[in-house]
Amino acid sequence: DSRGNVVIPFIYDDLYYFWDDDEGIFSYVLNGKGGYIDTNGCRLTKPVYDDCWGHHLGYARVRKGKGYGMVDNSGNEVIPCGYDYVDYIGKKRFAVKKDGMYSLAAEGGKLLSGFVCDSIENSYRAERAFPVWVEIALYQYIPECVGSC
């Protein structure tokens, strides 16, 4: 800290603070596996991940083996690792990819649609609170109370 006190012990192989991380959370590597730690030195996750990305808007992408998932700022795995890709798209909704197709998922991992979408992405230019564009054959707008694509 600013007074020279050790806040995070010198036990980690690597410690990363992401330049665009607005959450005050570090990722660490210990014995070859990654996890998250806060600025007070408290571990938020056990070192179980093969890759850890920076937190943004309350969530961070993680990978175990070949499966991607998502953790929240408290270290809870809100989307279980097991997808080909996962991305946070807003309003506690996630785009999850499996076998080349996407589905929408809620925090906790509940799927809100089948894996029928070619892509799902957040559109920051739309005026509504939860703008998501889904590509099947054409782009279509999905309103906030989405149930399927």
mmCIF file of C-alpha atoms in Angstrom, residues 61 68 83-89 94-105 111-122 132-136 148-149:
data_model
loop_
_atom_site.group_PDB
_atom_site.id
_atom_site.type_symbol
_atom_site.label_atom_id
_atom_site.label_comp_id
_atom_site.label_asym_id
_atom_site.label_seq_id
_atom_site.Cartn_x
_atom_site.Cartn_y
_atom_site.Cartn_z
ATOM 1 C CA ARG A 61 -14.280 -14.608 -18.768
ATOM 2 C CA TYR A 68 -15.129 -21.088 -21.210
ATOM 3 C CA TYR A 83 -18.740 -23.539 -23.620
ATOM 4 C CA ASP A 84 -16.722 -22.902 -26.779
ATOM 5 C CA TYR A 85 -16.972 -19.168 -26.008
ATOM 6 C CA VAL A 86 -18.862 -16.861 -23.649
ATOM 7 C CA ASP A 87 -19.335 -13.090 -23.559
ATOM 8 C CA TYR A 88 -21.211 -10.694 -21.280
ATOM 9 C CA ILE A 89 -23.719 -8.653 -23.286
ATOM 10 C CA PHE A 94 -24.536 -13.747 -21.724
ATOM 11 C CA ALA A 95 -23.873 -15.042 -25.212
ATOM 12 C CA VAL A 96 -22.730 -18.672 -24.996
ATOM 13 C CA LYS A 97 -21.397 -20.644 -27.965
ATOM 14 C CA LYS A 98 -21.441 -24.398 -28.448
ATOM 15 C CA ASP A 99 -20.742 -26.353 -31.629
ATOM 16 C CA GLY A 100 -20.592 -23.152 -33.702
ATOM 17 C CA MET A 101 -23.981 -21.739 -32.628
ATOM 18 C CA TYR A 102 -24.977 -19.250 -29.935
ATOM 19 C CA SER A 103 -27.628 -19.129 -27.243
ATOM 20 C CA LEU A 104 -28.560 -16.492 -24.676
ATOM 21 C CA ALA A 105 -27.986 -17.411 -21.034
ATOM 22 C CA LEU A 111 -30.299 -20.977 -21.190
ATOM 23 C CA LEU A 112 -32.895 -18.522 -22.504
ATOM 24 C CA SER A 113 -32.928 -19.952 -26.020
ATOM 25 C CA GLY A 114 -31.714 -22.910 -28.011
ATOM 26 C CA PHE A 115 -28.358 -22.848 -29.808
ATOM 27 C CA VAL A 116 -29.862 -21.427 -32.992
ATOM 28 C CA CYS A 117 -28.020 -18.121 -33.518
ATOM 29 C CA ASP A 118 -25.009 -17.563 -35.776
ATOM 30 C CA SER A 119 -23.900 -14.634 -33.586
ATOM 31 C CA ILE A 120 -25.087 -12.510 -30.693
ATOM 32 C CA GLU A 121 -23.602 -9.116 -29.988
ATOM 33 C CA ASN A 122 -24.361 -6.041 -27.965
ATOM 34 C CA VAL A 132 -28.907 -7.317 -28.703
ATOM 35 C CA TRP A 133 -28.580 -8.215 -32.346
ATOM 36 C CA VAL A 134 -28.925 -11.839 -33.347
ATOM 37 C CA GLU A 135 -27.857 -13.092 -36.751
ATOM 38 C CA ILE A 136 -29.730 -16.059 -38.133
ATOM 39 C CA SER A 148 -35.653 -17.037 -27.571
ATOM 40 C CA CYS A 149 -34.077 -15.940 -30.825
#
